[in-house]
Coordinates of C-alpha atoms and ligand atoms in Angstrom, one line a residue:
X215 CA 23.3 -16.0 174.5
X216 CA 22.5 -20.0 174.7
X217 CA 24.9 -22.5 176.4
X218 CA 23.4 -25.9 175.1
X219 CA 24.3 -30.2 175.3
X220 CA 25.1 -31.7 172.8
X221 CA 24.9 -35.2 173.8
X222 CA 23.5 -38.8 172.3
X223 CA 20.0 -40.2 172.7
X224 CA 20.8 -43.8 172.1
X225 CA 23.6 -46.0 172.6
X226 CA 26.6 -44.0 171.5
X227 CA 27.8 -43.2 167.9
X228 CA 24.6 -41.1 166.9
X229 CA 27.0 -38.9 164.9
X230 CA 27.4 -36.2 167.6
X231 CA 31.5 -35.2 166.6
X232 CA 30.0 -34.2 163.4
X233 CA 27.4 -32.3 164.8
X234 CA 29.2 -30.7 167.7
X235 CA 31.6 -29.6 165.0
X236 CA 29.3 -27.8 162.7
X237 CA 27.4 -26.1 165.7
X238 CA 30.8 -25.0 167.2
X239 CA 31.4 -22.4 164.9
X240 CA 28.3 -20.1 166.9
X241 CA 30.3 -21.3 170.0
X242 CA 33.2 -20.0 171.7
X243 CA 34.4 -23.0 174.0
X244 CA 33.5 -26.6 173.7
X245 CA 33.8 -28.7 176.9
X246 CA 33.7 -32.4 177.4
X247 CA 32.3 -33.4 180.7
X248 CA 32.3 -37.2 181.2
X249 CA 34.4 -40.5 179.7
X250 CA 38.0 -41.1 178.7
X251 CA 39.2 -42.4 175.2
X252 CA 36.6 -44.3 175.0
X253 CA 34.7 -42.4 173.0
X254 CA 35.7 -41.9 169.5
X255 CA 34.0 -38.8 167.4
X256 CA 34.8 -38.8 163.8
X257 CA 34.5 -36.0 161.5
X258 CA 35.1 -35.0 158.3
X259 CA 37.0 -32.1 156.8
X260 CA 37.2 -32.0 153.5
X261 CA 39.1 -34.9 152.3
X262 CA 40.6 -35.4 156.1
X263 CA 39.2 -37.4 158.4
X264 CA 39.5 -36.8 162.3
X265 CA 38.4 -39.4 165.1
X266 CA 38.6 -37.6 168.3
X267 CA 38.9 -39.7 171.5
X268 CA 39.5 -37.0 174.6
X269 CA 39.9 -33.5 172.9
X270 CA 36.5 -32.0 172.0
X271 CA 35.4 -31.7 168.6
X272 CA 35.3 -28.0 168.7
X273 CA 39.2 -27.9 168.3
X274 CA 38.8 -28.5 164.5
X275 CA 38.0 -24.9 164.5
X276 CA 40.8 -22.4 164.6
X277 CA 40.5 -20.1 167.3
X278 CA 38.0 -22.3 169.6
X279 CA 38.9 -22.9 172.8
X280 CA 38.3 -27.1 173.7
X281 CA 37.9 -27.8 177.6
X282 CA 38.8 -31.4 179.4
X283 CA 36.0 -31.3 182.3
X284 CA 36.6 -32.5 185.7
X285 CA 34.2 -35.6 185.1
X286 CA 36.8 -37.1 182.5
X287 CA 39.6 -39.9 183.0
X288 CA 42.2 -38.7 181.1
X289 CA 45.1 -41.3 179.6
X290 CA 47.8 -38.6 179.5
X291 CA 49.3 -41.3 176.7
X292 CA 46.3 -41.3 174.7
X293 CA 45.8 -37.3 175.2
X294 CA 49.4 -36.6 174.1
X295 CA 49.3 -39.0 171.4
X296 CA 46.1 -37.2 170.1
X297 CA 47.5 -33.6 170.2
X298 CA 50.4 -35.2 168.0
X299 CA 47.9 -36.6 165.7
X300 CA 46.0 -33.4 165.3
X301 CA 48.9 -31.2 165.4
X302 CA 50.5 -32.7 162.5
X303 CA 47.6 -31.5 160.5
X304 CA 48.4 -28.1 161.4
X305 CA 46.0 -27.3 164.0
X306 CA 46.8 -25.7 166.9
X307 CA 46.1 -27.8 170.2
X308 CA 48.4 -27.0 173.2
X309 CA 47.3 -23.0 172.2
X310 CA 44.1 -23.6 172.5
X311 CA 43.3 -27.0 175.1
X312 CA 42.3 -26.0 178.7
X313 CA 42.7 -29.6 181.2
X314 CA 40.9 -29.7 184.0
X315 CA 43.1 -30.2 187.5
X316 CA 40.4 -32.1 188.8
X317 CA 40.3 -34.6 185.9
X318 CA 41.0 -38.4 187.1
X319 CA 44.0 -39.9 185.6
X320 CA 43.9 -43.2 184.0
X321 CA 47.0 -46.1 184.6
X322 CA 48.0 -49.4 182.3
X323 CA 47.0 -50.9 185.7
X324 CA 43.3 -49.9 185.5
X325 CA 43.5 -51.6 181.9
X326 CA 44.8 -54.7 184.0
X327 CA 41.6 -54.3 186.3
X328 CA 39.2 -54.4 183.2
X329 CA 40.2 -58.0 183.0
X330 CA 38.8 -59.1 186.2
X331 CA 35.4 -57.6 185.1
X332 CA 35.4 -58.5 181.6
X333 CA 37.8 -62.0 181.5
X334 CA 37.5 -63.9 184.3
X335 CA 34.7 -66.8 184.6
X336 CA 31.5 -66.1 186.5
X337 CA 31.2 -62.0 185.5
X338 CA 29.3 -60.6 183.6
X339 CA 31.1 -59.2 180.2
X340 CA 29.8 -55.5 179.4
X341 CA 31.7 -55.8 176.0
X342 CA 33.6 -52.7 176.7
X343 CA 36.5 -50.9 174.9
X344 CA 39.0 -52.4 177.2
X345 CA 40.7 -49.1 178.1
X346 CA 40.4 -48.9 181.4
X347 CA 37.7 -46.4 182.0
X348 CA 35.6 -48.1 184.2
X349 CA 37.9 -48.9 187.0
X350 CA 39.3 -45.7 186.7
X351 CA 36.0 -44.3 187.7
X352 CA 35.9 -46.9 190.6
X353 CA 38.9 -45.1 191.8
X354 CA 37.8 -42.2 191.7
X355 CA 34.5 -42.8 193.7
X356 CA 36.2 -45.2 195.8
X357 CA 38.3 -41.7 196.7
X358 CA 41.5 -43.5 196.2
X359 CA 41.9 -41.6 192.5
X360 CA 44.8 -39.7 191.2
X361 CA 43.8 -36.1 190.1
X362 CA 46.0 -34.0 187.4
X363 CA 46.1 -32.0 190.5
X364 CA 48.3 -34.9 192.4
X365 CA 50.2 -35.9 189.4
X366 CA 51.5 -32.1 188.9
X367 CA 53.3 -32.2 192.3
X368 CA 55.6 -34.9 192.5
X369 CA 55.9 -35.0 196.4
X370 CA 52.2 -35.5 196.4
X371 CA 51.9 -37.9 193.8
X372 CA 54.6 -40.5 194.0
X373 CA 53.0 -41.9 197.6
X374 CA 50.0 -41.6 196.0
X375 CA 51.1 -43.9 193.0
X376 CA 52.8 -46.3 194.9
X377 CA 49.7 -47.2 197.3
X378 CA 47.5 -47.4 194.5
X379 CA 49.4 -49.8 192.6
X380 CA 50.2 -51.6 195.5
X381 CA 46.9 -52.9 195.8
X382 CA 46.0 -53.1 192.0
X383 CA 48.5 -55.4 192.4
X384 CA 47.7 -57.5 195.5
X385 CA 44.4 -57.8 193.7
X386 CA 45.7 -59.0 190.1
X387 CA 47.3 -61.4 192.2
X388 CA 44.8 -62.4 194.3
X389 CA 42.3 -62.8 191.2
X390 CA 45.0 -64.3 188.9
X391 CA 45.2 -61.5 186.4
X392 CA 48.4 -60.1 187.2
X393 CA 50.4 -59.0 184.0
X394 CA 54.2 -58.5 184.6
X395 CA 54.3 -54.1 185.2
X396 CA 57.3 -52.4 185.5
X397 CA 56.0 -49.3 188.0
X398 CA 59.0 -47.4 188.5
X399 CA 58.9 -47.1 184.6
X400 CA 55.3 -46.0 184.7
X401 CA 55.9 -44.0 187.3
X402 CA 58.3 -41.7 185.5
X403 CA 56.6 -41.9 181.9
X404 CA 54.0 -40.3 184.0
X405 CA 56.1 -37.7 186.2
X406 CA 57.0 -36.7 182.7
X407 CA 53.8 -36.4 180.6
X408 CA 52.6 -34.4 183.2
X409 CA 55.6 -31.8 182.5
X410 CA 54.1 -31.5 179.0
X411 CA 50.7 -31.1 179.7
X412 CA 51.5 -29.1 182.5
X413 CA 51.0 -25.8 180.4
X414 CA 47.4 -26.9 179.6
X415 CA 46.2 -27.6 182.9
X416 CA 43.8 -25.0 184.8
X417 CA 41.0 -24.6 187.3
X418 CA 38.4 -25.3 183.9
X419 CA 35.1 -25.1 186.0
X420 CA 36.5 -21.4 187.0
X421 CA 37.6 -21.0 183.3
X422 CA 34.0 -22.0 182.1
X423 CA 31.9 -19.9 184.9
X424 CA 34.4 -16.7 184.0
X425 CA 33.5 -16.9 180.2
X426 CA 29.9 -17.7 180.2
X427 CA 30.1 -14.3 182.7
X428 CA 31.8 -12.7 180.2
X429 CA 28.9 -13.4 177.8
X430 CA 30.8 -16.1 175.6
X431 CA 29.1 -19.2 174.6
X432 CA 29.9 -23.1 175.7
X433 CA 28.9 -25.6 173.9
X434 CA 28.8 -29.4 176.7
X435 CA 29.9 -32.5 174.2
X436 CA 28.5 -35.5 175.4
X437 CA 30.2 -38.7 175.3
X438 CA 28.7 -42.4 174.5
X439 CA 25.1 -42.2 175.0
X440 CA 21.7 -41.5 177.4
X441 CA 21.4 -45.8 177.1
X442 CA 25.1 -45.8 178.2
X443 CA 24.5 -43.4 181.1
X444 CA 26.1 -45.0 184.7
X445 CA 21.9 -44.3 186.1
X446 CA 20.3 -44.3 183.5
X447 CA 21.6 -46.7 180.8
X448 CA 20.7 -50.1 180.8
X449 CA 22.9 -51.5 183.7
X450 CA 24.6 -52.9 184.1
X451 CA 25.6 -52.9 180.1
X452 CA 26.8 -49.3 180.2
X453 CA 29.8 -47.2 180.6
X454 CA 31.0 -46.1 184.0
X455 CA 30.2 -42.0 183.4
X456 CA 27.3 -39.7 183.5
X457 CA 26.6 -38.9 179.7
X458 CA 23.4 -37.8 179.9
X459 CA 22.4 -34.1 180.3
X460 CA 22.9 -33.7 184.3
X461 CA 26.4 -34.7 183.8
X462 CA 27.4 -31.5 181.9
X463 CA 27.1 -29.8 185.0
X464 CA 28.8 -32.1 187.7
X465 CA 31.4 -32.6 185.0
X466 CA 32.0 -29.2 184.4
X467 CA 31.5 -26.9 187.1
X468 CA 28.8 -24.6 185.8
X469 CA 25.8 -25.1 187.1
X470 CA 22.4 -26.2 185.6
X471 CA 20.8 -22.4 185.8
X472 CA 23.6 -21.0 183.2
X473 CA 22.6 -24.1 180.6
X474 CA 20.0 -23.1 178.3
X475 CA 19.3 -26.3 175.9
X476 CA 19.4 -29.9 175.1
X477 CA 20.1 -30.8 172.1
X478 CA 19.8 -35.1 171.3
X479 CA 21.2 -36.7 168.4
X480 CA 19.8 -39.5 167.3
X481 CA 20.8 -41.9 164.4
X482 CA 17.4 -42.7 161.8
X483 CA 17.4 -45.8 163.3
X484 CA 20.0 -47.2 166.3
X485 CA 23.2 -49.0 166.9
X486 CA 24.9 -50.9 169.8
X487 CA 27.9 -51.6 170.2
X488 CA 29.4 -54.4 173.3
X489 CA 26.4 -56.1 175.1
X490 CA 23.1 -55.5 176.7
X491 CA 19.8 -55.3 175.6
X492 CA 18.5 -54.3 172.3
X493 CA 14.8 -54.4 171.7
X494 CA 14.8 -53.3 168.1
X495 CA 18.2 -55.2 167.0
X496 CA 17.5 -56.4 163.5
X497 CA 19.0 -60.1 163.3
X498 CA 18.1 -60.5 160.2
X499 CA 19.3 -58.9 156.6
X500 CA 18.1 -55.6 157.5
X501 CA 20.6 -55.5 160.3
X502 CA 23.1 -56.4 157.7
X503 CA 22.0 -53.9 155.2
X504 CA 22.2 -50.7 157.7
X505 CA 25.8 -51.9 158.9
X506 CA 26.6 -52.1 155.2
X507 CA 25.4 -49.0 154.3
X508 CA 25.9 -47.1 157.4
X509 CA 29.6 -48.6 157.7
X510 CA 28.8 -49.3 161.3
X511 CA 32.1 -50.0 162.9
X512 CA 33.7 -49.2 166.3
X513 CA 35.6 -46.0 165.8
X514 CA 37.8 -47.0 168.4
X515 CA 37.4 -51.1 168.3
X516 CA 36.3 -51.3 165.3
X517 CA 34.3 -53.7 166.0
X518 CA 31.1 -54.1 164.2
X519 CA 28.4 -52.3 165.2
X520 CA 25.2 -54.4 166.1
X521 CA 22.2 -52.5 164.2
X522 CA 18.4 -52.3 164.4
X523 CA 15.4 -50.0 163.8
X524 CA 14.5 -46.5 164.9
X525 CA 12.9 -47.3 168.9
X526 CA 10.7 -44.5 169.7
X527 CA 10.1 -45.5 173.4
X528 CA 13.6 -45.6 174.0
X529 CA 14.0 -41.7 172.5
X530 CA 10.6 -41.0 174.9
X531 CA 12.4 -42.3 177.6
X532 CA 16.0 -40.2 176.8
X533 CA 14.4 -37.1 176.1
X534 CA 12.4 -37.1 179.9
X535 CA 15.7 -38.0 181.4
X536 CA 17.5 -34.7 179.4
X537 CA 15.0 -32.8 178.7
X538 CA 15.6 -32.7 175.2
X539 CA 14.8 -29.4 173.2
X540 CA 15.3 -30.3 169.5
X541 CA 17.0 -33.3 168.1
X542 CA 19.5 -34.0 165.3
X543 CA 18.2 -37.1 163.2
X544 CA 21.7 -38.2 161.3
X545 CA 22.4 -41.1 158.4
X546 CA 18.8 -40.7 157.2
X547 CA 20.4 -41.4 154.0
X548 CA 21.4 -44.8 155.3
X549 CA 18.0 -45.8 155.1
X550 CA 17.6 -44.9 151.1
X551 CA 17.3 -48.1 149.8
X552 CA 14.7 -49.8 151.5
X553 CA 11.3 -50.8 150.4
X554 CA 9.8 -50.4 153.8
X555 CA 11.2 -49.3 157.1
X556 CA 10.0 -50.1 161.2
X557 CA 9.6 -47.9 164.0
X558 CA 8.9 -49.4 167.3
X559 CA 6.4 -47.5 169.1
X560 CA 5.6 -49.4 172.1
X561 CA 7.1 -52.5 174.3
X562 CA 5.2 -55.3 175.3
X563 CA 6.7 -57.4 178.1
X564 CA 5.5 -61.0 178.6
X565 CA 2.1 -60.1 176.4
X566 CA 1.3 -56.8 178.0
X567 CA 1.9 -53.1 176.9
X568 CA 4.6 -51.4 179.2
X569 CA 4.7 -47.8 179.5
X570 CA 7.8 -47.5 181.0
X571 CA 11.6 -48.9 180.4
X572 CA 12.0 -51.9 182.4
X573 CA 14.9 -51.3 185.4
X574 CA 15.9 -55.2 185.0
X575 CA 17.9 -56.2 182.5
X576 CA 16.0 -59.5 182.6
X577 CA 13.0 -57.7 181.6
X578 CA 14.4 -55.3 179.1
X579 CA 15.9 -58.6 177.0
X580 CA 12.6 -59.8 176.9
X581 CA 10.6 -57.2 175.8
X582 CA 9.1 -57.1 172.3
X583 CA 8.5 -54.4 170.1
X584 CA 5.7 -53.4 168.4
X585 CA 6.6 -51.8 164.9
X586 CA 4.3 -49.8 162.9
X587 CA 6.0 -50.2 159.4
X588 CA 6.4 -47.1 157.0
X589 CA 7.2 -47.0 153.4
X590 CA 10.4 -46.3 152.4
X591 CA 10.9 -43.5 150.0
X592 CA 13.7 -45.3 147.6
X593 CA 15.8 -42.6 146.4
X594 CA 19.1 -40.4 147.4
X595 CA 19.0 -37.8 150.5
X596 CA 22.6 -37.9 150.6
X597 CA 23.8 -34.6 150.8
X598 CA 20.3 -32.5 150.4
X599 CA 20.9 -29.3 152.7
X600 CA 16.9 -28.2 152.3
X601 CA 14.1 -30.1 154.4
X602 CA 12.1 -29.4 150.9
X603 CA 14.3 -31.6 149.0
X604 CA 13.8 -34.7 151.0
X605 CA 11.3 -37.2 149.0
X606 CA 7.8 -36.8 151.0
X607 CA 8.1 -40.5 152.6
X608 CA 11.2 -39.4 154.0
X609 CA 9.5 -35.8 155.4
X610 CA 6.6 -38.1 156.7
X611 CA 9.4 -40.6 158.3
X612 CA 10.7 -37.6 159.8
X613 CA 7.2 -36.2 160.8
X614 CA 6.4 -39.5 162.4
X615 CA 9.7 -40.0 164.7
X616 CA 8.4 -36.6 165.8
X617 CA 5.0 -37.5 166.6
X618 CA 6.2 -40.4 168.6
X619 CA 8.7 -39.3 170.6
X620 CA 7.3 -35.5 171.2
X621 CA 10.6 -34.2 170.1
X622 CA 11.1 -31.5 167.1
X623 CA 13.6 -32.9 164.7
X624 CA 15.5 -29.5 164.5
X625 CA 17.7 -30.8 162.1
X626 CA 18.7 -34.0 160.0
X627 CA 22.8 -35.1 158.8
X628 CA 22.7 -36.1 155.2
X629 CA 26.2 -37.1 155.2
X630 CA 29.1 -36.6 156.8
X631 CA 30.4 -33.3 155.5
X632 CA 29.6 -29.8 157.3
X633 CA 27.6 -28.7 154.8
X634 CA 25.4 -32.2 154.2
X635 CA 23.1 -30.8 157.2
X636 CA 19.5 -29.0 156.9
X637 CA 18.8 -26.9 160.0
X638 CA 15.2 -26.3 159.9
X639 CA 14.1 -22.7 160.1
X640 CA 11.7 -21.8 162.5
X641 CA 12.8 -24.6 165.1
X642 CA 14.4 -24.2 168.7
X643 CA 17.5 -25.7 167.6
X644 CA 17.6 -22.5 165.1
X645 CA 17.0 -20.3 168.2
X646 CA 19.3 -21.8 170.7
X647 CA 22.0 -21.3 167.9
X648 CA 21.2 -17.9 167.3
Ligands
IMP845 P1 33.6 -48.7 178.5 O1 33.1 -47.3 178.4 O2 34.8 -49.0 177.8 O3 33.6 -49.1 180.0 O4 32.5 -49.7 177.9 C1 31.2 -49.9 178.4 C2 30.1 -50.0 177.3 O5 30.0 -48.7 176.7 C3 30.5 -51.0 176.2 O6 29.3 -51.6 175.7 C4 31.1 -50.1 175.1 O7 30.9 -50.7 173.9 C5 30.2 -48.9 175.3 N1 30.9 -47.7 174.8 C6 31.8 -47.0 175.4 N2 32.2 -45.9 174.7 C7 31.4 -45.9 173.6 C8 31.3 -45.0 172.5 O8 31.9 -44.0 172.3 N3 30.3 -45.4 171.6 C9 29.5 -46.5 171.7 N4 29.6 -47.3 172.7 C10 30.5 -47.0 173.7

């Protein structure tokens, strides 16, 4: 009875809503563990398409239980506006959404606070999603957060409130980035979401430990990426959460001895979106051509997605830090049409070979990769569901990723439908899903 992660290996958008959707159905709970509306997971259904920004993917399955983690931020806004969303479609959310009380909550003022960070002269600009997330977390490890917790009791929260925007506003002051807020409105918008989320909120980490006792199955959903990871990432160009592997358990609750397996998803090549350091990014028609083909655009910005080739010390590097088991290879058919197609499998760094990924962002913009070049294999994979189908370049792209990275490729998306997967039989992705 396997409890895996399901999180990203690169810098976000690998594809994982698809795949935590598909995999859910051996799965009785999917939690989230780390990150706000931020993220945005898009899946397909049919003719229906779903981006998820808080709620895991796993509530696209009837029945499924979906679990908030304690190591979110939660916009009760966003979350109530995505419960509509869904809902209209006929699913059923409230019935089946468990919140955690220990969740942080997210204010229009922390969106306020982004600005000093990201607008004002002299700082350095991550390029995020501008939703707040980031000083949210500050709160929250600057232990002067609001949990769900507070904001359920009213005598607890309102002093709470008021102290906390006292000073977000001294500061916005102070730093010139003060946008007219009317708090005593905010305050009681948010006195009142939390009556109607009130009936989803729980003790999740006691939820989740219960079940897994009880021999049902979690599934963790990752948010952003490894290379987004608050440690681990390329800081400081990442997001403000822990989304690689150990975060499933501070995020959660259950602890690392009831997790069985990692599973990394990985785009057949690699994306960034905001700023920082991208070894592999394709400036040139290439880059183009993937975006094009790909459709690489923010699911939540929407802003275009910058694009570059498969970087095989990056995944070495990702699948030490989480351990990975298998990995998910998706959009191989983005890669088609092209005559020829580069894998980085090694960095050099002012003319010398580096074994390891450089800790200074200095260092990382400088280093250079060193592509072996593969031929392409020039026709359609779209859709194939057998790892026989797939034209032999593409099973020797494929075999070589896995040879470089020393990672089985468990399975590869061929588009974005449920049933345009291949699991391969015999893998460890096949047994953890047993
Ligand atoms: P933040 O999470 O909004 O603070 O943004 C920090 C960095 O993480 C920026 O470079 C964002 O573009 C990036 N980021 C945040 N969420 C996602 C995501 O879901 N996919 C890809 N990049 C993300």
């Amino acid at each position: 009875m396997s409890n895996i992660i399901i999180l990203g290996s690169q810098w976000g958008d690998e594809g994982k809503g698809k795949i935590v959707d598909l995999f859910s159905e051996r799965f009785d709970i999917v939690a989230r563990y780390q990150g706000g509306h931020n993220a945005g997971h898009t899946v397909f259904i049919g003719d229906k398409k779903f981006v998820l920004k808080l709620i895991p993917s796993g509530i696209l399955r009837p029945g499924k239980k979906a679990v908030i983690g304690n190591g979110l931020v939660l916009d009760p806004a966003a979350l109530l506006a995505e419960i509509e969303t869904l809902e209209s479609s006929g699913l059923d959310v409230k019935g089946n959404l468990a919140i955690s009380n220990r969740a942080h909550v997210l204010f229009p003022a922390h969106r306020m606070m982004e600005r000093l960070s990201e607008a004002r002269p002299g700082r350095i600009s991550i390029g995020t999603t501008s939703r707040g997330i980031g000083p949210c977390y500050e709160d929250k490890i600057a232990r002067r957060g609001i949990r769900i917790a507070d904001l359920l009791h009213r005598e607890v929260f309102r002093p709470l409130f008021d102290g906390l925007m006292e000073e977000k506003v001294a500061i916005a002051k102070t730093f010139g980035i003060y946008e007219e807020l009317d708090l005593t409105r905010t305050r009681d918008e948010y006195e009142a979401f939390a009556e109607r989320i009130r009936p989803m909120v729980c003790d999740t980490a006691l939820l989740l430990n219960q079940a897994i006792r009880s021999g049902k199955r979690v599934l963790f959903e990752g948010a952003q990426g490894t290379m987004l990871d608050i440690d681990h990432g390329t800081y400081p160009f990442v997001t403000s959460s822990s989304a690689s592997a150990g975060g499933a358990s501070t995020g959660t609750g259950v602890p690392p001895t009831r997790i069985d397996g990692v599973v990394g998803v990985s785009k057949a090549y690699i994306t960034r979106v905001g700023g920082g350091p991208f070894p592999t990014e394709a400036r040139d028609g290439a880059g183009e051509q993937i975006r094009r083909r790909g459709n690489e655009f923010g699911a939540v910005t929407g802003r275009p997605r910058r694009c570059g080739w498969f970087d095989a010390p990056l995944l070495r590097y990702t699948a030490t830090i989480n351990g990975f088991d298998s990995l998910v290879v998706t959009k191989l058919d983005v890669l088609d049409e092209f005559d020829a197609i580069q894998v980085c499998v090694g960095y050099r760094c002012s003319g010398t070979e580096i074994a390891e990924m450089p800790p200074l962002v200095a260092d990382m913009e400088k280093v250079e990769p060193v592509y072996e070049c593969l031929p392409g294999w020039k026709s359609a994979t779209f859709g194939l569901t057998s790892y026989e189908q797939l034209p032999a370049a593409a099973r020797d792209y494929l075999a070589f990723l896995e040879s470089q990275t020393g990672v089985e490729i468990g399975s590869i998306s061929t588009g974005p439908e449920r049933n345009q997967t291949i699991v391969r039989s015999g893998s460890r992705l096949e047994k953890l899903l047993q």
